[in-house]
PDB file of C-alpha atoms in Angstrom:
ATOM      1  CA  MET A1168      54.033  47.861  -9.472  1.00 95.00           C
ATOM      2  CA  ASP A1169      56.443  50.635 -10.442  1.00 95.00           C
ATOM      3  CA  PRO A1170      59.931  50.057  -9.004  1.00 95.00           C
ATOM      4  CA  ASP A1171      59.810  53.276  -6.965  1.00 95.00           C
ATOM      5  CA  TYR A1172      56.212  52.846  -5.792  1.00 96.00           C
ATOM      6  CA  LEU A1173      55.753  52.840  -1.992  1.00 97.00           C
ATOM      7  CA  PRO A1174      53.202  50.218  -0.863  1.00 97.00           C
ATOM      8  CA  PHE A1175      50.797  51.057   1.947  1.00 98.00           C
ATOM      9  CA  HIS A1176      51.806  50.603   5.604  1.00 98.00           C
ATOM     10  CA  PRO A1177      51.823  46.894   6.527  1.00 97.00           C
ATOM     11  CA  ASN A1178      51.129  47.458  10.235  1.00 98.00           C
ATOM     12  CA  PRO A1179      49.585  50.851  11.053  1.00 98.00           C
ATOM     13  CA  SER A1180      49.405  51.956  14.663  1.00 98.00           C
ATOM     14  CA  LYS A1181      46.146  51.968  16.598  1.00 98.00           C
ATOM     15  CA  PRO A1182      44.949  55.581  16.808  1.00 98.00           C
ATOM     16  CA  LYS A1183      44.637  57.195  20.211  1.00 98.00           C
ATOM     17  CA  PHE A1184      41.635  59.201  18.982  1.00 98.00           C
ATOM     18  CA  LYS A1185      38.328  57.333  19.123  1.00 98.00           C
ATOM     19  CA  ALA A1186      36.125  58.369  16.220  1.00 98.00           C
ATOM     20  CA  PRO A1187      32.442  59.020  16.975  1.00 98.00           C
ATOM     21  CA  ASN A1188      29.910  56.291  16.273  1.00 98.00           C
ATOM     22  CA  GLY A1189      29.161  56.066  12.550  1.00 98.00           C
ATOM     23  CA  ALA A1190      32.344  57.855  11.396  1.00 98.00           C
ATOM     24  CA  VAL A1191      33.045  57.929   7.654  1.00 98.00           C
ATOM     25  CA  ASP A1192      36.411  57.713   5.892  1.00 99.00           C
ATOM     26  CA  ALA A1193      35.301  59.981   3.042  1.00 98.00           C
ATOM     27  CA  HIS A1194      38.332  59.624   0.766  1.00 98.00           C
ATOM     28  CA  CYS A1195      39.990  56.292   0.013  1.00 98.00           C
ATOM     29  CA  HIS A1196      40.635  54.035  -2.975  1.00 98.00           C
ATOM     30  CA  VAL A1197      40.704  50.429  -4.117  1.00 98.00           C
ATOM     31  CA  PHE A1198      43.322  49.196  -6.579  1.00 97.00           C
ATOM     32  CA  GLY A1199      42.816  45.942  -8.420  1.00 96.00           C
ATOM     33  CA  PRO A1200      43.622  43.210  -7.749  1.00 97.00           C
ATOM     34  CA  ALA A1201      45.117  43.509 -11.215  1.00 97.00           C
ATOM     35  CA  ASP A1202      44.316  39.934 -12.220  1.00 97.00           C
ATOM     36  CA  SER A1203      40.599  40.712 -11.719  1.00 97.00           C
ATOM     37  CA  PHE A1204      40.542  44.456 -12.453  1.00 97.00           C
ATOM     38  CA  PRO A1205      43.439  45.409 -14.761  1.00 97.00           C
ATOM     39  CA  TYR A1206      44.930  48.896 -14.545  1.00 97.00           C
ATOM     40  CA  ALA A1207      44.196  51.330 -17.358  1.00 96.00           C
ATOM     41  CA  PRO A1208      46.565  51.274 -20.367  1.00 95.00           C
ATOM     42  CA  GLU A1209      46.776  55.101 -20.242  1.00 92.00           C
ATOM     43  CA  ARG A1210      47.722  55.199 -16.536  1.00 93.00           C
ATOM     44  CA  LYS A1211      50.604  57.382 -15.368  1.00 91.00           C
ATOM     45  CA  TYR A1212      51.621  54.975 -12.597  1.00 94.00           C
ATOM     46  CA  THR A1213      51.190  51.317 -11.636  1.00 96.00           C
ATOM     47  CA  PRO A1214      50.417  50.817  -7.921  1.00 97.00           C
ATOM     48  CA  CYS A1215      50.498  47.783  -5.692  1.00 97.00           C
ATOM     49  CA  ASP A1216      47.192  45.957  -5.410  1.00 98.00           C
ATOM     50  CA  ALA A1217      45.015  47.364  -2.623  1.00 98.00           C
ATOM     51  CA  PRO A1218      41.796  45.339  -2.703  1.00 98.00           C
ATOM     52  CA  LYS A1219      38.459  45.990  -1.035  1.00 98.00           C
ATOM     53  CA  GLU A1220      39.095  43.404   1.698  1.00 98.00           C
ATOM     54  CA  LYS A1221      42.146  45.332   2.917  1.00 98.00           C
ATOM     55  CA  LEU A1222      40.227  48.615   2.855  1.00 98.00           C
ATOM     56  CA  PHE A1223      37.307  47.293   4.907  1.00 98.00           C
ATOM     57  CA  GLU A1224      39.715  45.626   7.341  1.00 98.00           C
ATOM     58  CA  LEU A1225      41.491  48.969   7.852  1.00 98.00           C
ATOM     59  CA  ARG A1226      38.151  50.762   8.300  1.00 98.00           C
ATOM     60  CA  ASP A1227      37.234  48.466  11.174  1.00 98.00           C
ATOM     61  CA  TYR A1228      40.711  48.612  12.710  1.00 98.00           C
ATOM     62  CA  LEU A1229      40.696  52.422  12.793  1.00 98.00           C
ATOM     63  CA  GLY A1230      37.241  52.531  14.377  1.00 98.00           C
ATOM     64  CA  PHE A1231      35.297  53.840  11.386  1.00 98.00           C
ATOM     65  CA  SER A1232      31.952  52.610  10.056  1.00 98.00           C
ATOM     66  CA  ARG A1233      31.760  53.641   6.399  1.00 98.00           C
ATOM     67  CA  ASN A1234      33.841  54.532   3.352  1.00 98.00           C
ATOM     68  CA  VAL A1235      33.591  56.842   0.381  1.00 98.00           C
ATOM     69  CA  ILE A1236      35.706  55.180  -2.311  1.00 98.00           C
ATOM     70  CA  VAL A1237      37.138  57.468  -4.982  1.00 98.00           C
ATOM     71  CA  GLN A1238      38.097  56.212  -8.431  1.00 97.00           C
ATOM     72  CA  ALA A1239      41.812  56.825  -8.907  1.00 88.00           C
ATOM     73  CA  SER A1240      43.540  57.611 -12.182  1.00 91.00           C
ATOM     74  CA  CYS A1241      45.364  54.260 -12.412  1.00 94.00           C
ATOM     75  CA  HIS A1242      42.017  52.631 -13.260  1.00 96.00           C
ATOM     76  CA  GLY A1243      41.121  55.346 -15.750  1.00 94.00           C
ATOM     77  CA  ARG A1244      37.427  55.458 -16.655  1.00 95.00           C
ATOM     78  CA  ASN A1245      36.810  51.795 -15.969  1.00 96.00           C
ATOM     79  CA  ASN A1246      34.976  51.788 -12.633  1.00 97.00           C
ATOM     80  CA  ASP A1247      34.612  47.999 -12.306  1.00 97.00           C
ATOM     81  CA  ALA A1248      36.835  47.683  -9.217  1.00 98.00           C
ATOM     82  CA  LEU A1249      35.017  50.577  -7.561  1.00 98.00           C
ATOM     83  CA  VAL A1250      31.548  49.188  -8.332  1.00 98.00           C
ATOM     84  CA  ASP A1251      32.580  45.724  -7.136  1.00 98.00           C
ATOM     85  CA  ALA A1252      33.764  47.175  -3.816  1.00 98.00           C
ATOM     86  CA  LEU A1253      30.529  49.118  -3.379  1.00 98.00           C
ATOM     87  CA  LYS A1254      28.410  46.043  -4.050  1.00 98.00           C
ATOM     88  CA  SER A1255      30.446  44.118  -1.462  1.00 98.00           C
ATOM     89  CA  SER A1256      30.074  46.765   1.262  1.00 98.00           C
ATOM     90  CA  ASN A1257      26.551  45.969   2.511  1.00 98.00           C
ATOM     91  CA  GLY A1258      25.581  49.585   1.927  1.00 98.00           C
ATOM     92  CA  LEU A1259      28.473  50.907   4.023  1.00 98.00           C
ATOM     93  CA  ALA A1260      30.358  52.435   1.082  1.00 98.00           C
ATOM     94  CA  ARG A1261      29.552  55.074  -1.499  1.00 98.00           C
ATOM     95  CA  GLY A1262      31.544  55.853  -4.623  1.00 98.00           C
ATOM     96  CA  VAL A1263      33.021  58.692  -6.659  1.00 98.00           C
ATOM     97  CA  ALA A1264      33.437  57.594 -10.283  1.00 98.00           C
ATOM     98  CA  VAL A1265      35.387  58.860 -13.281  1.00 96.00           C
ATOM     99  CA  ILE A1266      33.253  58.580 -16.383  1.00 96.00           C
ATOM    100  CA  LYS A1267      33.703  58.917 -20.118  1.00 93.00           C
ATOM    101  CA  PRO A1268      31.743  61.528 -22.084  1.00 93.00           C
ATOM    102  CA  ASP A1269      29.766  58.889 -23.967  1.00 95.00           C
ATOM    103  CA  VAL A1270      28.687  56.964 -20.873  1.00 96.00           C
ATOM    104  CA  THR A1271      25.213  55.510 -21.393  1.00 96.00           C
ATOM    105  CA  ASP A1272      22.177  56.101 -19.203  1.00 94.00           C
ATOM    106  CA  ALA A1273      22.178  52.382 -18.437  1.00 96.00           C
ATOM    107  CA  GLU A1274      25.795  52.553 -17.216  1.00 96.00           C
ATOM    108  CA  LEU A1275      24.977  55.556 -15.035  1.00 97.00           C
ATOM    109  CA  LYS A1276      21.991  53.713 -13.559  1.00 97.00           C
ATOM    110  CA  GLU A1277      24.131  50.675 -12.774  1.00 97.00           C
ATOM    111  CA  MET A1278      26.654  52.876 -10.961  1.00 98.00           C
ATOM    112  CA  ASP A1279      23.896  54.718  -9.130  1.00 98.00           C
ATOM    113  CA  ASP A1280      22.327  51.442  -8.012  1.00 98.00           C
ATOM    114  CA  ALA A1281      25.728  50.276  -6.736  1.00 98.00           C
ATOM    115  CA  GLY A1282      26.202  53.406  -4.649  1.00 98.00           C
ATOM    116  CA  VAL A1283      28.058  55.915  -6.827  1.00 98.00           C
ATOM    117  CA  ARG A1284      27.032  59.422  -5.794  1.00 98.00           C
ATOM    118  CA  ALA A1285      29.563  61.672  -7.520  1.00 98.00           C
ATOM    119  CA  VAL A1286      32.035  62.053 -10.367  1.00 98.00           C
ATOM    120  CA  ARG A1287      35.606  63.243 -10.066  1.00 96.00           C
ATOM    121  CA  PHE A1288      37.221  65.819 -12.344  1.00 95.00           C
ATOM    122  CA  ASN A1289      41.004  65.609 -12.100  1.00 90.00           C
ATOM    123  CA  PHE A1290      43.098  68.633 -13.134  1.00 90.00           C
ATOM    124  CA  VAL A1291      46.447  67.427 -11.757  1.00 83.00           C
ATOM    125  CA  LYS A1292      48.561  67.389 -14.888  1.00 71.00           C
ATOM    126  CA  ARG A1293      51.076  64.821 -13.690  1.00 65.00           C
ATOM    127  CA  LEU A1294      48.262  62.294 -13.161  1.00 67.00           C
ATOM    128  CA  VAL A1295      45.965  62.699 -16.156  1.00 63.00           C
ATOM    129  CA  ASP A1296      45.858  64.100 -19.652  1.00 67.00           C
ATOM    130  CA  ALA A1297      43.863  67.309 -20.043  1.00 74.00           C
ATOM    131  CA  THR A1298      40.126  67.106 -20.723  1.00 82.00           C
ATOM    132  CA  PRO A1299      38.342  70.059 -22.381  1.00 87.00           C
ATOM    133  CA  LYS A1300      36.169  71.890 -19.879  1.00 91.00           C
ATOM    134  CA  ASP A1301      33.102  71.745 -22.112  1.00 93.00           C
ATOM    135  CA  VAL A1302      33.316  67.945 -21.873  1.00 93.00           C
ATOM    136  CA  PHE A1303      33.284  68.205 -18.081  1.00 95.00           C
ATOM    137  CA  LEU A1304      30.308  70.586 -18.202  1.00 95.00           C
ATOM    138  CA  LYS A1305      28.286  68.157 -20.315  1.00 96.00           C
ATOM    139  CA  ILE A1306      29.065  65.358 -17.859  1.00 96.00           C
ATOM    140  CA  ALA A1307      28.155  67.650 -14.950  1.00 97.00           C
ATOM    141  CA  ASN A1308      24.744  68.419 -16.394  1.00 96.00           C
ATOM    142  CA  ARG A1309      24.011  64.731 -16.918  1.00 96.00           C
ATOM    143  CA  ILE A1310      24.977  63.584 -13.441  1.00 97.00           C
ATOM    144  CA  ALA A1311      23.166  66.503 -11.798  1.00 97.00           C
ATOM    145  CA  LYS A1312      19.902  64.864 -12.894  1.00 96.00           C
ATOM    146  CA  LEU A1313      20.807  61.849 -10.760  1.00 97.00           C
ATOM    147  CA  GLY A1314      21.371  64.002  -7.687  1.00 97.00           C
ATOM    148  CA  TRP A1315      25.103  63.306  -7.811  1.00 98.00           C
ATOM    149  CA  HIS A1316      27.758  65.899  -7.008  1.00 98.00           C
ATOM    150  CA  ILE A1317      31.232  66.682  -8.333  1.00 98.00           C
ATOM    151  CA  VAL A1318      34.624  66.152  -6.710  1.00 98.00           C
ATOM    152  CA  VAL A1319      37.490  68.223  -8.118  1.00 97.00           C
ATOM    153  CA  TYR A1320      41.211  67.652  -7.698  1.00 94.00           C
ATOM    154  CA  PHE A1321      43.674  70.399  -8.552  1.00 94.00           C
ATOM    155  CA  GLU A1322      46.841  72.008  -7.237  1.00 92.00           C
ATOM    156  CA  ALA A1323      46.885  75.490  -5.724  1.00 93.00           C
ATOM    157  CA  PRO A1324      48.737  77.249  -8.596  1.00 92.00           C
ATOM    158  CA  ASP A1325      45.941  76.228 -10.984  1.00 93.00           C
ATOM    159  CA  LEU A1326      43.024  77.473  -8.892  1.00 95.00           C
ATOM    160  CA  GLU A1327      42.738  81.012 -10.208  1.00 94.00           C
ATOM    161  CA  GLU A1328      42.474  79.817 -13.807  1.00 93.00           C
ATOM    162  CA  LEU A1329      39.874  77.194 -12.831  1.00 95.00           C
ATOM    163  CA  ILE A1330      37.535  79.441 -10.816  1.00 96.00           C
ATOM    164  CA  PRO A1331      35.310  80.581 -13.736  1.00 95.00           C
ATOM    165  CA  PHE A1332      34.787  76.954 -14.751  1.00 96.00           C
ATOM    166  CA  LEU A1333      34.189  75.748 -11.179  1.00 97.00           C
ATOM    167  CA  LYS A1334      31.506  78.363 -10.651  1.00 97.00           C
ATOM    168  CA  GLN A1335      29.597  76.990 -13.649  1.00 96.00           C
ATOM    169  CA  LEU A1336      29.182  73.547 -12.100  1.00 97.00           C
ATOM    170  CA  PRO A1337      25.505  72.892 -11.315  1.00 97.00           C
ATOM    171  CA  THR A1338      25.911  70.714  -8.210  1.00 98.00           C
ATOM    172  CA  THR A1339      27.601  70.574  -4.850  1.00 98.00           C
ATOM    173  CA  VAL A1340      31.362  70.700  -5.504  1.00 98.00           C
ATOM    174  CA  VAL A1341      33.804  68.967  -3.144  1.00 98.00           C
ATOM    175  CA  VAL A1342      37.463  70.014  -3.391  1.00 98.00           C
ATOM    176  CA  ASP A1343      40.045  67.354  -2.608  1.00 97.00           C
ATOM    177  CA  HIS A1344      42.747  67.936  -0.007  1.00 97.00           C
ATOM    178  CA  MET A1345      42.110  71.641   0.743  1.00 98.00           C
ATOM    179  CA  GLY A1346      43.060  72.542  -2.837  1.00 97.00           C
ATOM    180  CA  ARG A1347      46.630  71.351  -2.146  1.00 97.00           C
ATOM    181  CA  PRO A1348      48.043  74.530  -0.577  1.00 97.00           C
ATOM    182  CA  ASP A1349      51.743  75.258  -0.254  1.00 97.00           C
ATOM    183  CA  VAL A1350      51.933  74.929   3.527  1.00 98.00           C
ATOM    184  CA  THR A1351      55.215  76.826   3.728  1.00 98.00           C
ATOM    185  CA  LYS A1352      53.299  80.014   2.885  1.00 97.00           C
ATOM    186  CA  GLY A1353      50.895  79.900   5.838  1.00 97.00           C
ATOM    187  CA  VAL A1354      47.120  80.251   6.075  1.00 98.00           C
ATOM    188  CA  ASP A1355      47.159  84.022   5.626  1.00 98.00           C
ATOM    189  CA  HIS A1356      48.930  83.899   2.264  1.00 96.00           C
ATOM    190  CA  PRO A1357      46.857  85.174  -0.698  1.00 95.00           C
ATOM    191  CA  ASP A1358      47.074  81.769  -2.399  1.00 95.00           C
ATOM    192  CA  PHE A1359      45.242  79.964   0.407  1.00 97.00           C
ATOM    193  CA  GLN A1360      42.920  82.889   1.000  1.00 97.00           C
ATOM    194  CA  CYS A1361      41.884  82.667  -2.651  1.00 96.00           C
ATOM    195  CA  PHE A1362      40.644  79.152  -1.889  1.00 98.00           C
ATOM    196  CA  VAL A1363      38.977  80.317   1.327  1.00 98.00           C
ATOM    197  CA  ASN A1364      37.173  83.036  -0.609  1.00 98.00           C
ATOM    198  CA  LEU A1365      35.925  80.475  -3.119  1.00 98.00           C
ATOM    199  CA  LEU A1366      34.270  78.581  -0.271  1.00 98.00           C
ATOM    200  CA  LYS A1367      33.007  81.755   1.375  1.00 98.00           C
ATOM    201  CA  GLU A1368      31.395  83.076  -1.797  1.00 98.00           C
ATOM    202  CA  ASN A1369      29.934  79.768  -3.032  1.00 98.00           C
ATOM    203  CA  GLU A1370      27.900  77.856  -0.477  1.00 98.00           C
ATOM    204  CA  ASN A1371      27.722  74.783  -2.740  1.00 98.00           C
ATOM    205  CA  PHE A1372      31.501  74.268  -2.303  1.00 98.00           C
ATOM    206  CA  TRP A1373      32.837  71.823   0.286  1.00 98.00           C
ATOM    207  CA  THR A1374      36.378  70.623   0.957  1.00 98.00           C
ATOM    208  CA  LYS A1375      38.195  67.588   2.305  1.00 98.00           C
ATOM    209  CA  VAL A1376      40.611  68.487   5.100  1.00 98.00           C
ATOM    210  CA  SER A1377      42.670  65.438   4.209  1.00 98.00           C
ATOM    211  CA  CYS A1378      46.131  64.357   3.079  1.00 97.00           C
ATOM    212  CA  PRO A1379      48.544  66.107   5.443  1.00 98.00           C
ATOM    213  CA  GLU A1380      51.019  63.428   4.346  1.00 98.00           C
ATOM    214  CA  ARG A1381      50.944  64.855   0.803  1.00 97.00           C
ATOM    215  CA  LEU A1382      51.163  68.495   1.819  1.00 98.00           C
ATOM    216  CA  THR A1383      53.730  68.342   4.605  1.00 98.00           C
ATOM    217  CA  VAL A1384      57.296  69.545   4.400  1.00 98.00           C
ATOM    218  CA  ALA A1385      58.116  68.702   8.030  1.00 97.00           C
ATOM    219  CA  GLY A1386      56.743  65.142   7.946  1.00 98.00           C
ATOM    220  CA  PRO A1387      54.758  63.302  10.647  1.00 98.00           C
ATOM    221  CA  PRO A1388      52.941  64.292  12.846  1.00 98.00           C
ATOM    222  CA  TYR A1389      52.207  67.026  10.264  1.00 98.00           C
ATOM    223  CA  ASP A1390      52.363  70.099  12.480  1.00 98.00           C
ATOM    224  CA  ASP A1391      52.910  72.283   9.415  1.00 98.00           C
ATOM    225  CA  VAL A1392      49.604  71.181   7.843  1.00 98.00           C
ATOM    226  CA  THR A1393      47.234  71.146  10.833  1.00 98.00           C
ATOM    227  CA  PRO A1394      46.681  74.964  10.860  1.00 98.00           C
ATOM    228  CA  PHE A1395      45.136  74.710   7.381  1.00 98.00           C
ATOM    229  CA  GLY A1396      42.696  71.963   8.316  1.00 98.00           C
ATOM    230  CA  LYS A1397      41.817  73.660  11.611  1.00 98.00           C
ATOM    231  CA  TYR A1398      41.153  76.954   9.825  1.00 98.00           C
ATOM    232  CA  LEU A1399      38.738  75.326   7.371  1.00 98.00           C
ATOM    233  CA  VAL A1400      36.938  73.216   9.981  1.00 98.00           C
ATOM    234  CA  GLU A1401      36.339  76.272  12.137  1.00 98.00           C
ATOM    235  CA  ARG A1402      35.322  78.511   9.229  1.00 98.00           C
ATOM    236  CA  PHE A1403      33.135  76.010   7.325  1.00 98.00           C
ATOM    237  CA  PRO A1404      32.041  73.386   9.902  1.00 98.00           C
ATOM    238  CA  ASP A1405      29.113  72.105   7.822  1.00 98.00           C
ATOM    239  CA  ARG A1406      31.066  71.743   4.566  1.00 98.00           C
ATOM    240  CA  VAL A1407      34.146  69.734   5.499  1.00 99.00           C
ATOM    241  CA  LEU A1408      34.944  66.028   5.095  1.00 99.00           C
ATOM    242  CA  TRP A1409      37.901  63.881   6.156  1.00 99.00           C
ATOM    243  CA  GLY A1410      39.528  60.770   4.695  1.00 98.00           C
ATOM    244  CA  THR A1411      42.621  58.607   4.965  1.00 98.00           C
ATOM    245  CA  ASP A1412      43.477  58.574   1.233  1.00 98.00           C
ATOM    246  CA  TRP A1413      44.424  54.895   1.719  1.00 98.00           C
ATOM    247  CA  PRO A1414      46.428  53.327   0.072  1.00 98.00           C
ATOM    248  CA  HIS A1415      48.190  56.670  -0.533  1.00 98.00           C
ATOM    249  CA  PRO A1416      49.066  56.382  -4.236  1.00 95.00           C
ATOM    250  CA  ASN A1417      52.264  57.992  -5.486  1.00 92.00           C
ATOM    251  CA  MET A1418      53.708  58.918  -2.119  1.00 95.00           C
ATOM    252  CA  LYS A1419      57.422  59.649  -2.501  1.00 94.00           C
ATOM    253  CA  SER A1420      58.568  61.005   0.874  1.00 95.00           C
ATOM    254  CA  HIS A1421      57.340  58.327   3.313  1.00 97.00           C
ATOM    255  CA  VAL A1422      54.793  55.583   3.927  1.00 98.00           C
ATOM    256  CA  PRO A1423      51.966  57.118   5.974  1.00 98.00           C
ATOM    257  CA  ASP A1424      50.791  55.419   9.165  1.00 98.00           C
ATOM    258  CA  GLU A1425      46.984  55.590   9.179  1.00 98.00           C
ATOM    259  CA  GLY A1426      46.892  55.627  12.979  1.00 98.00           C
ATOM    260  CA  VAL A1427      48.965  58.820  12.939  1.00 98.00           C
ATOM    261  CA  LEU A1428      46.655  60.318  10.299  1.00 98.00           C
ATOM    262  CA  VAL A1429      43.571  59.604  12.430  1.00 98.00           C
ATOM    263  CA  ASP A1430      45.262  61.270  15.387  1.00 98.00           C
ATOM    264  CA  VAL A1431      45.459  64.494  13.386  1.00 98.00           C
ATOM    265  CA  ILE A1432      41.646  64.739  13.546  1.00 98.00           C
ATOM    266  CA  PRO A1433      41.299  66.129  17.100  1.00 98.00           C
ATOM    267  CA  ARG A1434      43.954  68.722  16.293  1.00 98.00           C
ATOM    268  CA  ILE A1435      41.927  70.147  13.391  1.00 98.00           C
ATOM    269  CA  ALA A1436      38.441  69.475  14.806  1.00 98.00           C
ATOM    270  CA  VAL A1437      39.045  70.320  18.433  1.00 98.00           C
ATOM    271  CA  THR A1438      35.521  69.978  19.850  1.00 98.00           C
ATOM    272  CA  THR A1439      33.219  66.980  20.038  1.00 98.00           C
ATOM    273  CA  GLU A1440      30.658  68.914  17.992  1.00 98.00           C
ATOM    274  CA  ALA A1441      33.185  69.672  15.238  1.00 98.00           C
ATOM    275  CA  GLN A1442      34.309  66.033  15.143  1.00 98.00           C
ATOM    276  CA  GLN A1443      30.704  64.836  14.855  1.00 98.00           C
ATOM    277  CA  LYS A1444      30.049  67.155  11.906  1.00 98.00           C
ATOM    278  CA  LEU A1445      33.325  66.369  10.143  1.00 98.00           C
ATOM    279  CA  LEU A1446      33.178  62.588  10.476  1.00 98.00           C
ATOM    280  CA  VAL A1447      29.469  61.741  10.680  1.00 98.00           C
ATOM    281  CA  ASP A1448      26.902  64.455   9.995  1.00 98.00           C
ATOM    282  CA  ASN A1449      28.474  66.013   6.895  1.00 98.00           C
ATOM    283  CA  PRO A1450      29.362  62.816   5.003  1.00 98.00           C
ATOM    284  CA  MET A1451      26.034  61.229   5.929  1.00 98.00           C
ATOM    285  CA  ARG A1452      24.157  64.265   4.605  1.00 98.00           C
ATOM    286  CA  LEU A1453      26.075  64.134   1.338  1.00 98.00           C
ATOM    287  CA  TYR A1454      26.321  60.384   0.705  1.00 98.00           C
ATOM    288  CA  TRP A1455      23.535  58.739   2.758  1.00 98.00           C
ATOM    289  CA  PRO A1456      20.937  61.531   2.921  1.00 96.00           C
ATOM    290  CA  ASN A1457      18.020  59.209   3.647  1.00 90.00           C
ATOM    291  CA  GLU A1458      19.669  57.423   6.588  1.00 86.00           C
ATOM    292  CA  THR A1459      19.405  58.983  10.014  1.00 70.00           C
ATOM    293  CA  ASN A1460      20.981  56.373  12.282  1.00 53.00           C
ATOM    294  CA  PRO A1461      24.671  55.771  11.484  1.00 50.00           C
ATOM    295  CA  SER A1462      25.825  52.276  12.324  1.00 49.00           C
TER     296      SER A1462
END
């Protein structure tokens, strides 16, 4: 673990908000354990171990039923830890992988069988080295045949340059963390409205209204971030997802309390109907489309 790395909260509070039956944490990670699943040599950071057992324990503690586990950059393009967690989940987890351009059909089938349903394209320069966009497009066309979708991670200043590429993607596209807006500028600022327009003009685009802990300037309980999530939930109720981002890699300002993060949900999805769509209906439609009765 890097000397300045902040491990996840050892004793999160119990949320006051009770999630609806079948709720999905649609953005979280597993790290290691390193002695079983070594971190990638090209990684930009070394986290603390955050194994599948801890993730599933947290899921139950927070009152959720399912997880969508996203491959993080510290494991590079080796998805072994992710696939292992999916296989251990009894069908209650789906995965978002990071794959290499020369991935074989057999490797894709193994991931699909395990529960991978998407690939992630990361454009955050401090986390990954740049990948040519034509490489991403070739990957996109291959995974589209499996019925997978694409998750993209970028920071707000890079959006305008990325839009032509994003519009070429042949699948549903899910944007991580509201496109990482600068919350000091407010929801009416042209930067955030550029992102809103992307969603408005492209019905295949979804977004995760997650990670107030990463976007905040004020700190918990994240009053400066909630207007952004609320705006998107109200404007695009059928195309929003929510997740904890556990174990919160690379946090510098504070260690997030997952109970506090869950209690943000009723402030951005203020009606029972909106909460049901955000936490159950939308993620089930995207990740478990053939299941109608959430557990």
